[in-house]
PDB file of C-alpha atoms in Angstrom:
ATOM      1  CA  UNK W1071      49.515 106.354  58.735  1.00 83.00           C
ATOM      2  CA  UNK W1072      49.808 107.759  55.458  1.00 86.00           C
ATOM      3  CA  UNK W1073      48.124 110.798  56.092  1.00 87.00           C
ATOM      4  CA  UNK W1074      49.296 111.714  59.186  1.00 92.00           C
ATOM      5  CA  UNK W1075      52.812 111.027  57.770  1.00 94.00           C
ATOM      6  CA  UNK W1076      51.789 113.414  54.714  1.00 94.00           C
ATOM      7  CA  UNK W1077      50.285 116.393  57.398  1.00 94.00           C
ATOM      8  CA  UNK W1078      53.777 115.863  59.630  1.00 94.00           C
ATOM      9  CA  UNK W1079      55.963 116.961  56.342  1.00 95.00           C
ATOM     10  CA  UNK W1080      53.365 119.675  55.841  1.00 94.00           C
ATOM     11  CA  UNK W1081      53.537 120.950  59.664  1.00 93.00           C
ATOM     12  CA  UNK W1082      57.293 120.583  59.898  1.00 91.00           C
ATOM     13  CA  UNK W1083      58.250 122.069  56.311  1.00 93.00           C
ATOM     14  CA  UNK W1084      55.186 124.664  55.854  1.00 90.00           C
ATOM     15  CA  UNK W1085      53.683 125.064  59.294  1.00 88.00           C
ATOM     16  CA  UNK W1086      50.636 124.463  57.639  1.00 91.00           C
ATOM     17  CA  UNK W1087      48.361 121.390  57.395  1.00 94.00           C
ATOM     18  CA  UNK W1088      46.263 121.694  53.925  1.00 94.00           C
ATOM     19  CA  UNK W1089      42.851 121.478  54.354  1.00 94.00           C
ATOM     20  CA  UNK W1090      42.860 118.967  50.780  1.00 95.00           C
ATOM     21  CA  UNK W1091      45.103 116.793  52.577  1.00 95.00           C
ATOM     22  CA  UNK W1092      42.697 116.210  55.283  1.00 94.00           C
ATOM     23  CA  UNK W1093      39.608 116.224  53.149  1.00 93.00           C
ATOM     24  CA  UNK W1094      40.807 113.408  51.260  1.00 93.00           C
ATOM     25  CA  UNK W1095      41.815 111.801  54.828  1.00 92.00           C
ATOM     26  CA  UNK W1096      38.010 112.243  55.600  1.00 91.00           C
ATOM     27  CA  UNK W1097      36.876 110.890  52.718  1.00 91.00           C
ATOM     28  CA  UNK W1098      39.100 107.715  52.856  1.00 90.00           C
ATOM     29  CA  UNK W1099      37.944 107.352  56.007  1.00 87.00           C
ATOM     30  CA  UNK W1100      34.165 106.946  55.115  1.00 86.00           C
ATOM     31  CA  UNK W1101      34.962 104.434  52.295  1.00 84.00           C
ATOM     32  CA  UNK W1102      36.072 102.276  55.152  1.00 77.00           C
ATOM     33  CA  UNK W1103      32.816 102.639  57.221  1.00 73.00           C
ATOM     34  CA  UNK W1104      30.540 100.092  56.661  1.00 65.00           C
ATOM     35  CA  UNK W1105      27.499 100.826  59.015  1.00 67.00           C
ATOM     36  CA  UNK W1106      25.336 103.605  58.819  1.00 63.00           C
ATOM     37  CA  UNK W1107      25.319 103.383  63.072  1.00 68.00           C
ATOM     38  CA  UNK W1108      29.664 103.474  62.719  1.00 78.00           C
ATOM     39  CA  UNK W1109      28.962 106.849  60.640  1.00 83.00           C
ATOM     40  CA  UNK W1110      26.552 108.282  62.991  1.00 84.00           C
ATOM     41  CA  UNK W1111      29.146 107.478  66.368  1.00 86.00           C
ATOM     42  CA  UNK W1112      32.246 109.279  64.295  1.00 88.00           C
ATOM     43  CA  UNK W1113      30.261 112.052  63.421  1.00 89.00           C
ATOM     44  CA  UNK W1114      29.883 112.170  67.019  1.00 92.00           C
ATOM     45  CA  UNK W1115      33.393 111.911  67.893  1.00 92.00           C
ATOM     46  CA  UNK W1116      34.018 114.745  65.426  1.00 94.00           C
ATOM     47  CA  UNK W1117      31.418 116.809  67.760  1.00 95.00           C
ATOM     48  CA  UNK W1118      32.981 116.085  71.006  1.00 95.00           C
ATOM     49  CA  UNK W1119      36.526 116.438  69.495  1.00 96.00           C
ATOM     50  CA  UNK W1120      35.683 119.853  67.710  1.00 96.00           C
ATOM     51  CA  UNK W1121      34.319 121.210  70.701  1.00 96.00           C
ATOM     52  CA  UNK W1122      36.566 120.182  73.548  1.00 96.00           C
ATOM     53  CA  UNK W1123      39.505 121.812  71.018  1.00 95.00           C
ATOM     54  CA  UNK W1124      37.759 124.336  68.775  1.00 94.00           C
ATOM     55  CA  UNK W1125      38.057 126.933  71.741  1.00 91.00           C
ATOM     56  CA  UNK W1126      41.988 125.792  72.476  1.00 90.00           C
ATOM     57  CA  UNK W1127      42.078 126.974  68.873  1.00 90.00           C
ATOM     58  CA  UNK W1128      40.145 130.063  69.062  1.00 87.00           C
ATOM     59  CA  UNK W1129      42.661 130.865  72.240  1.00 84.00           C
ATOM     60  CA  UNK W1130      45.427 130.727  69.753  1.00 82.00           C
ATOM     61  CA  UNK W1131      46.666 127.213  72.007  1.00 85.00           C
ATOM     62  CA  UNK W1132      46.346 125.149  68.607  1.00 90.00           C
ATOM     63  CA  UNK W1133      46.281 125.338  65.290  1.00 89.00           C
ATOM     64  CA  UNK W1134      43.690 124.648  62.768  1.00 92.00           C
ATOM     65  CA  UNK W1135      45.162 121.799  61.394  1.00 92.00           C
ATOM     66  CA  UNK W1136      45.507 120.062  64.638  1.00 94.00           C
ATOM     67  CA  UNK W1137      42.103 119.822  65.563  1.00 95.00           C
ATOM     68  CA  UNK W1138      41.250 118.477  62.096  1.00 94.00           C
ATOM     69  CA  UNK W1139      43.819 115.804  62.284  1.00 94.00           C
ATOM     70  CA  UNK W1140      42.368 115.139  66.039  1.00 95.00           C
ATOM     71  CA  UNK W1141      39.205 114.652  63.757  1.00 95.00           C
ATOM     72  CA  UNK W1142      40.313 112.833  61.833  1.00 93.00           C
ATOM     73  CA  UNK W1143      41.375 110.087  63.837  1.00 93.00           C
ATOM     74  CA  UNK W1144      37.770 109.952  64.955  1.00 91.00           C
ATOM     75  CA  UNK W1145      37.536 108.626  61.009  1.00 90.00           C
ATOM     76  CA  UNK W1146      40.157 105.740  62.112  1.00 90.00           C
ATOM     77  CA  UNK W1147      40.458 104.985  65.199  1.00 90.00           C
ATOM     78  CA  UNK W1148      36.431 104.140  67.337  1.00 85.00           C
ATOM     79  CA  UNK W1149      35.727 105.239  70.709  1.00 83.00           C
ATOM     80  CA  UNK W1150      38.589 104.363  73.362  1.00 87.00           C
ATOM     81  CA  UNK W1151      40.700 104.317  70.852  1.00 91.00           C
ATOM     82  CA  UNK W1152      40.927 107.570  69.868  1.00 93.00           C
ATOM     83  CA  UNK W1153      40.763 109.002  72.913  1.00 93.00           C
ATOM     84  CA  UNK W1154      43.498 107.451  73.981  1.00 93.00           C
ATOM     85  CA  UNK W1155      45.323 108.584  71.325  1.00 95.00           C
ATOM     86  CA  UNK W1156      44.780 112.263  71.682  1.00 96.00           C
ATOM     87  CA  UNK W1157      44.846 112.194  75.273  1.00 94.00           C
ATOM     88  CA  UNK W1158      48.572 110.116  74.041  1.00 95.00           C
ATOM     89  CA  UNK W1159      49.427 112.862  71.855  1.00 96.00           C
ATOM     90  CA  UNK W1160      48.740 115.560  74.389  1.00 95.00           C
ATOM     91  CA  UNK W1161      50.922 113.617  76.861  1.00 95.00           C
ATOM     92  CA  UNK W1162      53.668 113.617  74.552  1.00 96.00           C
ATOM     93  CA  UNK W1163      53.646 117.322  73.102  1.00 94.00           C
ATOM     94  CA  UNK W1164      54.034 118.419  77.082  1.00 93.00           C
ATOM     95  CA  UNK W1165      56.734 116.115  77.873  1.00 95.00           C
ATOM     96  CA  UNK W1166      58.202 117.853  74.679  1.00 94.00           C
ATOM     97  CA  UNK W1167      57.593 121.403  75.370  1.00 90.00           C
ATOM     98  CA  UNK W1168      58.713 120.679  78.756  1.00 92.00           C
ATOM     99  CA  UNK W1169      62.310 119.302  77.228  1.00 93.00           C
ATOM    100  CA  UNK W1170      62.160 122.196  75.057  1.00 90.00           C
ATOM    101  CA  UNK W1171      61.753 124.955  77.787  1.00 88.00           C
ATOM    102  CA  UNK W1172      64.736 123.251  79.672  1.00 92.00           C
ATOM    103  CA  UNK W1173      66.642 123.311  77.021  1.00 91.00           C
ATOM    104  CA  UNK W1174      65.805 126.776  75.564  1.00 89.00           C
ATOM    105  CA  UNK W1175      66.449 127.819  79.769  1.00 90.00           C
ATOM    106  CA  UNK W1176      62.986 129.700  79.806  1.00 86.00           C
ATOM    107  CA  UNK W1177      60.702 127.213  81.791  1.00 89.00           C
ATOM    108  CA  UNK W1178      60.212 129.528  84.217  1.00 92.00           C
ATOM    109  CA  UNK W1179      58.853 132.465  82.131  1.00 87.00           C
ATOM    110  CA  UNK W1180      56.791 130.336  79.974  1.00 85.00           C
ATOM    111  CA  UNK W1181      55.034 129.438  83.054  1.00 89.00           C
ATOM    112  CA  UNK W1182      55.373 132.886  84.617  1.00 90.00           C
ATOM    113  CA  UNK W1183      53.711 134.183  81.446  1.00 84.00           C
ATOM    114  CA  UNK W1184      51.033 131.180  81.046  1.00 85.00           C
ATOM    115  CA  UNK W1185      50.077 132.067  84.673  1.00 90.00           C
ATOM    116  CA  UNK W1186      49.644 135.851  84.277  1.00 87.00           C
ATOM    117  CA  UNK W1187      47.593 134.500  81.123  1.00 84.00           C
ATOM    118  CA  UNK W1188      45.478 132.655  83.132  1.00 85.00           C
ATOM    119  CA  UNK W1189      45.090 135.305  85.896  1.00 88.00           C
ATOM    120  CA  UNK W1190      44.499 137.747  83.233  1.00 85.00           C
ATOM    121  CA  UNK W1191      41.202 136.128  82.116  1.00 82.00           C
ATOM    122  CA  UNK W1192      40.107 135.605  85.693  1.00 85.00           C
ATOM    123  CA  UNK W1193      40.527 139.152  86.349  1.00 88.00           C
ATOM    124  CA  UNK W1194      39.033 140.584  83.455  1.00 86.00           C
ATOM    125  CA  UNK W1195      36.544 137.918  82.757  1.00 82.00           C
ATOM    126  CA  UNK W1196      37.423 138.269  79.055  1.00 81.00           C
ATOM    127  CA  UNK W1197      39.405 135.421  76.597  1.00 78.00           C
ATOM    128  CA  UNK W1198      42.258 137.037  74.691  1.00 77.00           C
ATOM    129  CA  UNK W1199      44.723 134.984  72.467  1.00 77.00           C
ATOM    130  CA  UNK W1200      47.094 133.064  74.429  1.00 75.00           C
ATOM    131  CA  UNK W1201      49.872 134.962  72.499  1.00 71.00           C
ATOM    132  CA  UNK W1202      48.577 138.250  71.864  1.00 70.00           C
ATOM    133  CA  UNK W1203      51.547 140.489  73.392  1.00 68.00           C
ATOM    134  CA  UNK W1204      54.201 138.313  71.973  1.00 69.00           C
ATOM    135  CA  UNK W1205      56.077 138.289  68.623  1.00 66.00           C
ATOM    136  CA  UNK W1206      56.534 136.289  66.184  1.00 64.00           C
ATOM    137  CA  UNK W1207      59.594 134.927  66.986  1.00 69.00           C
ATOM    138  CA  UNK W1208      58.325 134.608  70.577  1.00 69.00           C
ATOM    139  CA  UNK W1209      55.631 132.744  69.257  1.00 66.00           C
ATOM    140  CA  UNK W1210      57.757 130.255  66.712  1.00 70.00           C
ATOM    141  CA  UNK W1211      59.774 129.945  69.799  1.00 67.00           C
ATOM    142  CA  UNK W1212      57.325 128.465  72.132  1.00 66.00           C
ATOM    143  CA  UNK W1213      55.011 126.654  69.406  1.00 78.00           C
ATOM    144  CA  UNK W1214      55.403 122.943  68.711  1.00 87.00           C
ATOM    145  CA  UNK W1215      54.170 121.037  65.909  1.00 90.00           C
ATOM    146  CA  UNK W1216      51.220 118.403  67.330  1.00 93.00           C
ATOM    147  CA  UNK W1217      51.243 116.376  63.853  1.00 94.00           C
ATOM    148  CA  UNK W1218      54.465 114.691  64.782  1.00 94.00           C
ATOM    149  CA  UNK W1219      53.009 113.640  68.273  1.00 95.00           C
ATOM    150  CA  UNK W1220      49.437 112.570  66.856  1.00 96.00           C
ATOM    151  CA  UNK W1221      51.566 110.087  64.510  1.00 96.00           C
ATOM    152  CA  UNK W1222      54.049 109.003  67.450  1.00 95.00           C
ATOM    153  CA  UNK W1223      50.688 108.488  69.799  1.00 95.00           C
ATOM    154  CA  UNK W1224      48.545 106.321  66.681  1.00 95.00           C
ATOM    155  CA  UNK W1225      52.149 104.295  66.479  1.00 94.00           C
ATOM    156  CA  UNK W1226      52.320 103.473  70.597  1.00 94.00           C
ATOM    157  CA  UNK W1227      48.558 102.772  70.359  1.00 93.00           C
ATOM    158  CA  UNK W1228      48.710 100.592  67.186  1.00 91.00           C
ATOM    159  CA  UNK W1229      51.671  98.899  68.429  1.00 89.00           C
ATOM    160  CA  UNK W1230      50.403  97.813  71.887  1.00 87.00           C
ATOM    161  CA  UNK W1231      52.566  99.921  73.993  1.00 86.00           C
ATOM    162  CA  UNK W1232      49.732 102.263  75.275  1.00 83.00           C
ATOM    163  CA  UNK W1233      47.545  98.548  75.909  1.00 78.00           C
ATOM    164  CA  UNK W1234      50.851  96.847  78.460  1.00 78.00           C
ATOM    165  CA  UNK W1235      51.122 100.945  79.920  1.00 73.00           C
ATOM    166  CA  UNK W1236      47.721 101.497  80.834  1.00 69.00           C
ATOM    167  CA  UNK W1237      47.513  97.614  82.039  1.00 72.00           C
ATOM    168  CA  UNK W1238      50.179  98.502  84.821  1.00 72.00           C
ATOM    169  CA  UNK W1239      48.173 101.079  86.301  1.00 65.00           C
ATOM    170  CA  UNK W1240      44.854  99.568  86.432  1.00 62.00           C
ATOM    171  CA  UNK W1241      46.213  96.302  88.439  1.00 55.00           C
TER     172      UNK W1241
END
């Protein structure tokens, strides 16, 4: 909790997550290991993690930082667990944006623009960053800060609440 408590003042104050505070998060996190087979399944979850959301970042979808603190829950958190939690945190930053949207009053033309987006790279058959046309202020405008919703995700899952939620809808 402590360093995803340290990167959410980072990402709220700097918009930045520094790369030190993460290394050292990565380095705590193999004191903790105590099997050579544990490090050699989170190095793994680092792959899968990295390359499901290395490309979201290249699209200019996420930052850096948040797919290093995604990988670094894979230091943390084993298997379901993390999964759960980034699939948790994803959850959460869309029911977010989608709040924010309403309230800014522009839902429709951030979907209007994430569908011409989307139908740009079909037609062309060529990635471009998601918000290449757009401003800055544009972009500040739409962004939202994932550290905050990795930390509110790790607390649901490390509290139980994701356990009695994902109970209901398996019965």
């Amino acid at each position: 909790m402590l360093w995803l408590s340290a990167a959410c003042y980072f990402d709220y104050r700097k918009d930045k997550i520094p790369n030190v505070l993460i290394g050292f998060g990565m380095f705590a996190g193999l004191l903790f290991m105590q099997q050579e087979l544990e490090i050699g399944l989170m190095l793994l979850r680092i792959g899968v993690i990295f390359g499901i959301f290395y490309p979201l970042y290249k699209l200019g979808m996420l930052g850096a930082g948040d797919v290093k603190l995604f990988c670094l829950l894979a230091f943390y958190l084993k298997g379901r667990g993390c999964a759960v939690c980034i699939a948790g945190s994803m959850v959460i930053a869309a029911l977010i944006g989608l709040g924010k949207f309403l309230i800014q009053g522009n839902l429709k033309e951030r979907i209007c623009y994430f569908c011409s987006y989307v139908a740009d790279v079909a037609k062309y058959k060529e990635f471009r960053l998601y918000f290449e046309n757009e401003g800055w202020g544009e972009k500040k405008k739409a962004s939202l800060h994932m550290a905050g919703t990795v930390l509110l995700s790790v607390l649901l899952y490390e509290g139980g609440v994701y356990g009695v939620f994902l109970r209901c809808f398996t019965l």
